[in-house]
């Protein structure tokens, strides 16, 4: 079969975003090619950035199966593409996959007749099974053998059990980036993404990664170094490790750094890291191996909020983490949620003062977006959150107004506070002498709390 993977378009200008090749397609492409199938790819953000731009490419490529992946924010666009594909040729099946639709598979097929199949979770093996079954005629009993498949038959919507998660990720090999026109990415950005793990050790109630990944799994250090060498040969001069936490297994993180140093790979890189994984010896190791920046999801500095969403850290530990990262000679990208459970204008003002003291290289401010698969989405009242539109991901309204609000702040309040946070952080006077002098007592509190963290003593809730 000829399998076409489509990277969905955006409602707005995609060149305002970080654009990286969708590696899920690259892993599936490798498996499909090894099984004898042909794989092609259409990258709509670079090819017209509209759903209609897909039509001439369908005419050219004549696929036998069309695959579309999406996150919550691109689901609306994925559904648009399915409708266009159905109009182009009603006999060509469309399969959806990815971390979002895995949690709404039955809903997807009920609400969107243009989608024929949904593959759940990891799909390297199931996409091959599906392509094989379709090539052979795809009777219902054939589809029953495809793991992690949700499909329609004469009796309604059926689902097969997903295969157990593959624990040895090296078995999937290197992603096949040959399906992408890498010139577009090289012209757009000198950096590319490398994934070295799936899943996450955390259990944050606002994040579906743990359930989507099903368990934390890792590539070996040699595999990671091999991929770094490969993308460097492709022309990229920087790497972003897109794992939820690069150092979730600290021994593996240090081993990767040792392998990078052994091979003398002179390519700078950045990574995500949980606060609890920012151990001094790990930070030293990644800096020596070429890391220059670490991204940490701080999310909130309110003790009760961090506990409620099971962040697994504390405000004082976050403060100490920031110190450790910057003391290790690394830049810090700190991310915060605006409108988190318990947020008020007063807590957000305190958050901005915390940021003044921490002084990260970069700070970003995101609204809460409850996603299917999370406890926050399933039980919003438990978190003091209201989600006016249960199907918010089927529209693009989230581009203009947050999709939820808490008991103290309306969606408009939250949107305005996001703008205010960015305006303050980017203001040249953000860390003026007057501000820092005003915050002398607050700094003393945080320093004392961080010292208790260092000595493993009980922590008290931070107060302004």
Short mmCIF file of C-alpha atoms in Angstrom, two decimals:
data_model
loop_
_atom_site.label_atom_id
_atom_site.label_comp_id
_atom_site.label_asym_id
_atom_site.label_seq_id
_atom_site.Cartn_x
_atom_site.Cartn_y
_atom_site.Cartn_z
CA UNK A 1 0.00 0.00 0.00
CA UNK A 2 0.95 3.63 -0.39
CA UNK A 3 0.49 5.29 3.00
CA UNK A 4 0.26 9.07 3.14
CA UNK A 5 0.95 10.86 6.41
CA UNK A 6 -0.28 14.45 6.66
CA UNK A 7 1.08 17.09 9.02
CA UNK A 8 -1.98 19.32 9.71
CA UNK A 9 -2.12 22.99 8.89
CA UNK A 10 -2.63 25.84 11.38
CA UNK A 11 -5.32 28.50 11.64
CA UNK A 12 -2.62 31.13 12.13
CA UNK A 13 0.82 31.67 10.61
CA UNK A 14 2.85 28.55 11.42
CA UNK A 15 6.08 30.48 11.19
CA UNK A 16 5.31 32.04 14.55
CA UNK A 17 5.84 28.59 16.09
CA UNK A 18 8.57 26.06 16.65
CA UNK A 19 8.25 23.72 13.68
CA UNK A 20 9.88 20.31 13.98
CA UNK A 21 9.40 17.17 11.87
CA UNK A 22 6.63 14.97 13.35
CA UNK A 23 8.78 12.06 14.49
CA UNK A 24 5.81 9.79 15.15
CA UNK A 25 5.37 9.57 11.39
CA UNK A 26 9.08 8.90 10.94
CA UNK A 27 9.01 5.92 13.31
CA UNK A 28 5.91 4.48 11.65
CA UNK A 29 7.42 5.07 8.21
CA UNK A 30 10.43 2.95 9.11
CA UNK A 31 8.19 0.08 10.22
CA UNK A 32 5.95 0.35 7.15
CA UNK A 33 8.86 0.39 4.72
CA UNK A 34 10.42 -2.64 6.37
CA UNK A 35 7.09 -4.43 5.80
CA UNK A 36 7.12 -3.54 2.11
CA UNK A 37 4.76 -0.56 2.08
CA UNK A 38 5.40 2.80 0.42
CA UNK A 39 5.30 5.94 2.59
CA UNK A 40 4.88 9.56 1.54
CA UNK A 41 4.35 12.71 3.57
CA UNK A 42 2.66 16.07 3.08
CA UNK A 43 3.74 18.91 5.35
CA UNK A 44 0.89 21.41 5.12
CA UNK A 45 2.51 24.12 7.29
CA UNK A 46 5.12 24.40 4.52
CA UNK A 47 2.78 23.58 1.60
CA UNK A 48 0.14 26.26 1.54
CA UNK A 49 -0.97 25.93 5.19
CA UNK A 50 -4.60 25.33 4.28
CA UNK A 51 -6.80 22.25 4.13
CA UNK A 52 -7.41 22.84 0.42
CA UNK A 53 -3.67 22.60 -0.25
CA UNK A 54 -4.00 18.88 0.41
CA UNK A 55 -6.19 18.25 -2.66
CA UNK A 56 -3.54 18.62 -5.41
CA UNK A 57 -1.14 16.54 -3.35
CA UNK A 58 -3.75 13.79 -3.11
CA UNK A 59 -4.10 13.94 -6.88
CA UNK A 60 -0.34 13.59 -7.28
CA UNK A 61 0.35 10.92 -4.67
CA UNK A 62 -2.80 8.73 -5.02
CA UNK A 63 -2.53 7.15 -1.54
CA UNK A 64 -4.23 3.91 -0.47
CA UNK A 65 -4.36 4.93 3.20
CA UNK A 66 -4.23 8.40 4.76
CA UNK A 67 -2.92 8.87 8.30
CA UNK A 68 -3.32 12.03 10.38
CA UNK A 69 -1.99 12.65 13.87
CA UNK A 70 -2.96 15.52 16.13
CA UNK A 71 -2.67 17.03 19.55
CA UNK A 72 -5.67 18.74 21.14
CA UNK A 73 -4.89 22.06 19.47
CA UNK A 74 -4.66 20.55 15.98
CA UNK A 75 -7.59 18.14 16.23
CA UNK A 76 -9.97 20.58 14.54
CA UNK A 77 -7.58 20.75 11.59
CA UNK A 78 -7.16 16.98 11.47
CA UNK A 79 -10.93 16.57 11.19
CA UNK A 80 -10.96 19.14 8.37
CA UNK A 81 -8.40 17.05 6.50
CA UNK A 82 -10.42 13.87 6.99
CA UNK A 83 -13.45 15.54 5.42
CA UNK A 84 -11.39 16.71 2.46
CA UNK A 85 -9.94 13.24 1.98
CA UNK A 86 -13.44 11.72 2.07
CA UNK A 87 -14.65 14.16 -0.58
CA UNK A 88 -11.58 13.47 -2.73
CA UNK A 89 -12.12 9.72 -2.73
CA UNK A 90 -14.67 8.08 -0.41
CA UNK A 91 -13.02 4.67 -0.83
CA UNK A 92 -9.62 5.68 0.61
CA UNK A 93 -9.64 5.03 4.38
CA UNK A 94 -8.49 7.64 6.89
CA UNK A 95 -6.81 6.62 10.13
CA UNK A 96 -6.22 8.95 13.09
CA UNK A 97 -3.65 8.52 15.81
CA UNK A 98 -1.69 10.41 18.41
CA UNK A 99 -1.85 11.35 22.08
CA UNK A 100 -5.14 13.24 21.83
CA UNK A 101 -7.38 10.93 19.84
CA UNK A 102 -6.19 7.89 21.81
CA UNK A 103 -8.40 9.12 24.67
CA UNK A 104 -11.45 9.99 22.56
CA UNK A 105 -11.33 7.23 19.94
CA UNK A 106 -14.96 6.13 20.21
CA UNK A 107 -16.12 9.74 20.41
CA UNK A 108 -14.09 10.54 17.31
CA UNK A 109 -15.72 7.82 15.22
CA UNK A 110 -19.18 8.68 16.55
CA UNK A 111 -18.90 12.38 15.77
CA UNK A 112 -16.81 12.32 12.60
CA UNK A 113 -17.85 9.83 9.90
CA UNK A 114 -14.95 10.90 7.69
CA UNK A 115 -12.57 9.10 10.08
CA UNK A 116 -12.53 5.33 9.54
CA UNK A 117 -10.01 4.09 12.10
CA UNK A 118 -8.19 5.22 15.22
CA UNK A 119 -4.92 3.67 16.34
CA UNK A 120 -4.20 3.91 20.06
CA UNK A 121 -0.91 4.94 21.67
CA UNK A 122 2.33 3.62 20.08
CA UNK A 123 1.48 2.69 16.49
CA UNK A 124 4.71 1.40 14.91
CA UNK A 125 3.41 -2.16 14.84
CA UNK A 126 -0.32 -1.51 14.61
CA UNK A 127 -0.03 0.72 11.53
CA UNK A 128 1.74 -2.13 9.75
CA UNK A 129 -0.94 -4.60 10.84
CA UNK A 130 -3.64 -2.23 9.62
CA UNK A 131 -1.96 -1.65 6.26
CA UNK A 132 -1.49 -5.39 5.82
CA UNK A 133 -5.15 -6.04 6.68
CA UNK A 134 -6.42 -3.37 4.31
CA UNK A 135 -4.21 -4.64 1.52
CA UNK A 136 -5.71 -8.11 2.05
CA UNK A 137 -9.31 -6.90 1.94
CA UNK A 138 -9.90 -5.95 5.60
CA UNK A 139 -12.75 -8.17 6.70
CA UNK A 140 -13.84 -7.64 10.31
CA UNK A 141 -12.00 -10.73 11.49
CA UNK A 142 -8.79 -9.32 9.97
CA UNK A 143 -9.24 -6.01 11.78
CA UNK A 144 -9.74 -7.84 15.06
CA UNK A 145 -6.09 -8.90 14.81
CA UNK A 146 -4.81 -5.31 14.65
CA UNK A 147 -3.72 -4.26 18.16
CA UNK A 148 -5.03 -0.98 19.55
CA UNK A 149 -7.52 -0.39 16.72
CA UNK A 150 -10.90 1.31 17.07
CA UNK A 151 -13.18 0.79 14.06
CA UNK A 152 -16.76 0.45 12.89
CA UNK A 153 -18.44 -2.75 11.84
CA UNK A 154 -22.02 -3.84 11.36
CA UNK A 155 -22.67 -3.92 15.10
CA UNK A 156 -21.25 -0.50 15.95
CA UNK A 157 -17.85 0.69 17.13
CA UNK A 158 -15.36 -1.90 18.28
CA UNK A 159 -11.93 -1.68 19.87
CA UNK A 160 -9.07 -4.14 20.17
CA UNK A 161 -6.65 -4.18 23.07
CA UNK A 162 -3.40 -2.24 22.53
CA UNK A 163 -0.18 -4.24 22.53
CA UNK A 164 1.88 -3.95 25.71
CA UNK A 165 4.20 -0.94 25.63
CA UNK A 166 7.58 -1.67 24.08
CA UNK A 167 10.10 -1.26 26.88
CA UNK A 168 13.21 -1.52 24.69
CA UNK A 169 12.78 1.58 22.54
CA UNK A 170 15.97 0.87 20.59
CA UNK A 171 13.99 -1.90 18.91
CA UNK A 172 12.15 0.73 16.86
CA UNK A 173 15.42 1.89 15.33
CA UNK A 174 16.13 5.42 14.15
CA UNK A 175 13.17 7.47 12.87
CA UNK A 176 13.08 7.65 9.08
CA UNK A 177 13.46 11.38 8.44
CA UNK A 178 13.81 10.76 4.70
CA UNK A 179 10.03 11.14 4.34
CA UNK A 180 10.35 14.85 5.19
CA UNK A 181 11.63 17.65 3.00
CA UNK A 182 14.25 18.65 5.53
CA UNK A 183 15.24 21.70 3.51
CA UNK A 184 12.10 23.40 4.79
CA UNK A 185 13.12 22.75 8.38
CA UNK A 186 16.75 23.68 7.86
CA UNK A 187 15.74 26.95 6.22
CA UNK A 188 13.33 27.66 9.06
CA UNK A 189 15.43 26.71 12.10
CA UNK A 190 18.93 25.47 12.83
CA UNK A 191 17.52 23.27 15.62
CA UNK A 192 15.63 19.99 15.39
CA UNK A 193 13.97 17.64 17.84
CA UNK A 194 15.18 14.26 19.06
CA UNK A 195 13.09 12.00 21.27
CA UNK A 196 14.94 9.63 23.60
CA UNK A 197 12.09 8.47 25.85
CA UNK A 198 8.37 7.87 26.01
CA UNK A 199 6.12 8.45 28.97
CA UNK A 200 7.01 10.28 32.15
CA UNK A 201 7.66 9.23 35.76
CA UNK A 202 5.37 12.00 37.05
CA UNK A 203 1.62 11.78 37.64
CA UNK A 204 0.55 15.39 37.09
CA UNK A 205 -3.23 15.48 36.92
CA UNK A 206 -3.31 18.09 34.13
CA UNK A 207 -1.04 16.15 31.75
CA UNK A 208 -1.96 13.09 29.67
CA UNK A 209 1.63 12.11 28.88
CA UNK A 210 1.84 9.50 31.62
CA UNK A 211 -1.24 7.69 30.33
CA UNK A 212 -0.37 8.17 26.66
CA UNK A 213 3.14 6.89 27.23
CA UNK A 214 1.73 4.27 29.63
CA UNK A 215 5.05 3.99 31.44
CA UNK A 216 8.42 5.75 31.31
CA UNK A 217 10.70 4.11 28.74
CA UNK A 218 14.10 5.11 27.43
CA UNK A 219 16.47 4.75 24.51
CA UNK A 220 20.01 3.63 25.28
CA UNK A 221 22.88 6.15 25.40
CA UNK A 222 24.46 4.68 22.25
CA UNK A 223 21.18 5.00 20.35
CA UNK A 224 20.84 8.64 21.42
CA UNK A 225 24.39 9.48 20.35
CA UNK A 226 23.84 7.74 17.01
CA UNK A 227 20.79 9.91 16.34
CA UNK A 228 22.66 13.05 17.35
CA UNK A 229 25.33 12.20 14.81
CA UNK A 230 22.68 11.55 12.16
CA UNK A 231 20.87 14.90 12.56
CA UNK A 232 24.20 16.74 12.62
CA UNK A 233 25.05 15.13 9.27
CA UNK A 234 21.68 16.33 7.97
CA UNK A 235 22.80 19.90 8.65
CA UNK A 236 21.16 20.75 11.96
CA UNK A 237 23.41 22.57 14.39
CA UNK A 238 21.37 22.31 17.60
CA UNK A 239 19.12 19.69 19.21
CA UNK A 240 16.11 19.89 21.46
CA UNK A 241 15.51 16.70 23.43
CA UNK A 242 11.73 16.65 23.53
CA UNK A 243 11.35 14.04 26.30
CA UNK A 244 9.13 15.15 29.15
CA UNK A 245 12.16 14.85 31.39
CA UNK A 246 15.53 14.07 29.87
CA UNK A 247 17.00 13.12 33.23
CA UNK A 248 14.10 11.09 34.63
CA UNK A 249 16.63 8.28 34.85
CA UNK A 250 19.69 10.17 36.14
CA UNK A 251 22.13 7.34 35.50
CA UNK A 252 21.06 7.12 31.88
CA UNK A 253 21.30 10.91 31.51
CA UNK A 254 24.86 10.90 32.78
CA UNK A 255 25.68 7.90 30.56
CA UNK A 256 24.37 9.78 27.51
CA UNK A 257 26.58 12.74 28.42
CA UNK A 258 29.58 10.45 28.77
CA UNK A 259 28.84 8.95 25.35
CA UNK A 260 28.52 12.42 23.81
CA UNK A 261 31.89 13.37 25.29
CA UNK A 262 33.50 10.09 24.24
CA UNK A 263 32.43 10.65 20.63
CA UNK A 264 33.35 14.35 20.82
CA UNK A 265 29.96 15.43 19.50
CA UNK A 266 30.19 19.20 19.37
CA UNK A 267 26.51 20.01 18.93
CA UNK A 268 24.72 22.21 21.50
CA UNK A 269 21.41 21.05 22.92
CA UNK A 270 18.54 21.81 25.26
CA UNK A 271 16.13 19.57 27.14
CA UNK A 272 13.09 19.40 29.39
CA UNK A 273 13.63 18.50 33.02
CA UNK A 274 11.44 18.00 36.08
CA UNK A 275 12.48 20.06 39.08
CA UNK A 276 13.15 16.90 41.11
CA UNK A 277 15.52 15.65 38.41
CA UNK A 278 17.80 18.70 38.57
CA UNK A 279 20.49 16.98 40.59
CA UNK A 280 23.80 18.84 40.78
CA UNK A 281 25.89 16.02 39.25
CA UNK A 282 23.38 15.66 36.39
CA UNK A 283 23.43 19.40 35.70
CA UNK A 284 27.22 19.39 35.64
CA UNK A 285 27.23 16.41 33.29
CA UNK A 286 24.78 17.86 30.77
CA UNK A 287 26.56 21.22 30.69
CA UNK A 288 29.89 19.54 30.02
CA UNK A 289 28.25 17.51 27.24
CA UNK A 290 26.99 20.58 25.37
CA UNK A 291 23.68 21.51 27.02
CA UNK A 292 23.16 25.25 27.26
CA UNK A 293 19.55 25.56 28.47
CA UNK A 294 17.04 23.59 30.56
CA UNK A 295 13.26 23.90 30.36
CA UNK A 296 11.40 23.35 33.65
CA UNK A 297 7.63 23.43 34.09
CA UNK A 298 7.30 25.39 37.34
CA UNK A 299 3.54 25.80 36.71
CA UNK A 300 2.76 27.40 40.10
CA UNK A 301 4.46 28.65 43.26
CA UNK A 302 1.43 27.89 45.42
CA UNK A 303 1.92 24.91 47.74
CA UNK A 304 -1.73 23.85 47.65
CA UNK A 305 -1.87 24.05 43.84
CA UNK A 306 1.25 21.93 43.38
CA UNK A 307 -0.15 19.33 45.75
CA UNK A 308 -3.58 19.34 44.14
CA UNK A 309 -2.21 18.69 40.65
CA UNK A 310 0.35 16.18 42.00
CA UNK A 311 3.30 18.08 40.61
CA UNK A 312 5.64 16.23 42.95
CA UNK A 313 7.54 19.28 44.11
CA UNK A 314 7.17 22.35 46.32
CA UNK A 315 7.63 26.10 45.88
CA UNK A 316 10.88 26.05 47.84
CA UNK A 317 12.21 23.15 45.79
CA UNK A 318 11.40 25.07 42.61
CA UNK A 319 13.32 28.06 43.94
CA UNK A 320 16.27 25.82 44.78
CA UNK A 321 16.06 24.16 41.38
CA UNK A 322 16.36 27.51 39.65
CA UNK A 323 19.45 28.32 41.70
CA UNK A 324 21.04 24.96 40.92
CA UNK A 325 20.46 25.21 37.19
CA UNK A 326 21.91 28.68 36.86
CA UNK A 327 24.75 27.97 39.28
CA UNK A 328 25.69 25.09 36.96
CA UNK A 329 26.17 27.58 34.14
CA UNK A 330 22.95 26.70 32.30
CA UNK A 331 20.23 28.98 31.03
CA UNK A 332 16.80 28.46 32.57
CA UNK A 333 13.51 28.46 30.69
CA UNK A 334 10.80 28.52 33.35
CA UNK A 335 7.18 27.89 32.38
CA UNK A 336 4.10 28.87 34.41
CA UNK A 337 0.37 28.21 34.19
CA UNK A 338 -1.89 31.24 34.42
CA UNK A 339 -5.32 30.36 35.75
CA UNK A 340 -4.23 27.18 37.51
CA UNK A 341 -6.45 25.80 40.28
CA UNK A 342 -6.41 28.34 43.09
CA UNK A 343 -4.91 31.15 41.03
CA UNK A 344 -6.03 34.69 41.86
CA UNK A 345 -4.67 38.10 40.85
CA UNK A 346 -2.82 38.11 44.18
CA UNK A 347 -1.13 34.73 43.62
CA UNK A 348 -0.14 35.77 40.10
CA UNK A 349 1.38 39.01 41.42
CA UNK A 350 3.35 36.87 43.87
CA UNK A 351 4.42 34.62 40.99
CA UNK A 352 5.79 37.60 39.08
CA UNK A 353 7.77 38.64 42.17
CA UNK A 354 9.10 35.08 42.44
CA UNK A 355 10.23 35.33 38.81
CA UNK A 356 11.92 38.67 39.53
CA UNK A 357 13.99 36.97 42.22
CA UNK A 358 14.71 33.77 40.30
CA UNK A 359 15.67 35.70 37.15
CA UNK A 360 15.27 32.94 34.53
CA UNK A 361 16.67 33.45 31.05
CA UNK A 362 13.24 32.85 29.55
CA UNK A 363 9.78 32.71 31.12
CA UNK A 364 6.64 31.55 29.36
CA UNK A 365 3.04 31.79 30.54
CA UNK A 366 0.40 29.31 29.44
CA UNK A 367 -3.29 28.95 30.16
CA UNK A 368 -4.71 25.71 31.53
CA UNK A 369 -6.10 23.48 28.79
CA UNK A 370 -7.78 20.40 30.29
CA UNK A 371 -7.25 17.50 27.92
CA UNK A 372 -9.01 14.15 27.60
CA UNK A 373 -7.21 11.46 29.51
CA UNK A 374 -6.46 13.69 32.49
CA UNK A 375 -8.18 13.79 35.85
CA UNK A 376 -8.49 17.55 35.47
CA UNK A 377 -10.64 17.03 32.36
CA UNK A 378 -12.68 14.22 33.89
CA UNK A 379 -13.26 15.90 37.27
CA UNK A 380 -12.90 19.67 36.84
CA UNK A 381 -15.01 20.52 39.91
CA UNK A 382 -12.46 18.79 42.13
CA UNK A 383 -9.93 21.39 41.00
CA UNK A 384 -12.23 24.41 41.07
CA UNK A 385 -12.15 24.51 37.27
CA UNK A 386 -15.03 25.09 34.86
CA UNK A 387 -14.88 23.90 31.23
CA UNK A 388 -17.76 25.61 29.41
CA UNK A 389 -17.36 23.55 26.21
CA UNK A 390 -16.60 19.86 26.70
CA UNK A 391 -15.56 19.65 23.03
CA UNK A 392 -13.35 22.73 23.01
CA UNK A 393 -10.76 20.95 20.86
CA UNK A 394 -13.26 20.72 17.99
CA UNK A 395 -13.03 24.47 17.44
CA UNK A 396 -10.28 27.08 17.27
CA UNK A 397 -11.89 29.32 19.89
CA UNK A 398 -8.99 28.47 22.23
CA UNK A 399 -6.83 30.76 20.10
CA UNK A 400 -8.81 33.73 21.40
CA UNK A 401 -9.96 32.82 24.90
CA UNK A 402 -8.92 30.19 27.45
CA UNK A 403 -11.07 27.07 27.34
CA UNK A 404 -11.55 26.97 31.10
CA UNK A 405 -11.53 29.22 34.13
CA UNK A 406 -11.22 28.78 37.87
CA UNK A 407 -13.42 29.89 40.73
CA UNK A 408 -11.62 33.21 41.14
CA UNK A 409 -10.80 34.26 37.58
CA UNK A 410 -12.90 34.37 34.42
CA UNK A 411 -11.53 33.28 31.07
CA UNK A 412 -11.15 36.95 30.13
CA UNK A 413 -9.27 37.63 33.38
CA UNK A 414 -6.88 34.78 32.63
CA UNK A 415 -6.29 35.92 29.06
CA UNK A 416 -5.56 39.47 30.26
CA UNK A 417 -3.20 38.18 32.93
CA UNK A 418 -1.21 36.19 30.36
CA UNK A 419 -0.64 39.42 28.44
CA UNK A 420 0.25 41.25 31.64
CA UNK A 421 2.77 38.58 32.65
CA UNK A 422 4.55 38.80 29.31
CA UNK A 423 4.48 42.60 29.35
CA UNK A 424 5.98 42.70 32.84
CA UNK A 425 8.63 40.09 32.17
CA UNK A 426 9.75 41.83 28.97
CA UNK A 427 9.78 45.28 30.56
CA UNK A 428 13.37 46.57 31.02
CA UNK A 429 12.39 47.63 34.55
CA UNK A 430 11.15 44.16 35.53
CA UNK A 431 14.13 43.66 37.84
CA UNK A 432 14.78 47.28 38.69
CA UNK A 433 16.58 48.21 41.89
CA UNK A 434 13.31 49.44 43.36
CA UNK A 435 11.61 46.11 42.72
CA UNK A 436 14.48 44.09 44.15
CA UNK A 437 14.72 46.28 47.25
CA UNK A 438 10.96 45.91 47.77
CA UNK A 439 11.39 42.14 47.60
CA UNK A 440 14.25 41.89 50.12
CA UNK A 441 12.02 40.25 52.79
CA UNK A 442 10.55 37.90 50.17
CA UNK A 443 14.02 36.88 49.01
CA UNK A 444 14.98 36.16 52.59
CA UNK A 445 11.94 33.89 52.95
CA UNK A 446 12.76 31.96 49.77
CA UNK A 447 16.44 31.65 50.68
CA UNK A 448 15.51 30.23 54.08
CA UNK A 449 12.99 27.83 52.51
CA UNK A 450 15.56 26.69 49.94
CA UNK A 451 18.07 26.08 52.72
CA UNK A 452 15.55 23.79 54.41
CA UNK A 453 15.22 21.91 51.13
CA UNK A 454 18.97 21.53 51.06
CA UNK A 455 18.92 20.06 54.57
CA UNK A 456 15.83 17.92 53.81
CA UNK A 457 13.83 19.66 56.54
CA UNK A 458 10.04 20.12 56.42
CA UNK A 459 8.92 23.05 54.31
CA UNK A 460 6.40 25.75 55.13
CA UNK A 461 4.07 27.33 52.64
CA UNK A 462 5.52 30.42 50.98
CA UNK A 463 3.83 33.67 51.87
CA UNK A 464 4.24 37.01 50.27
#
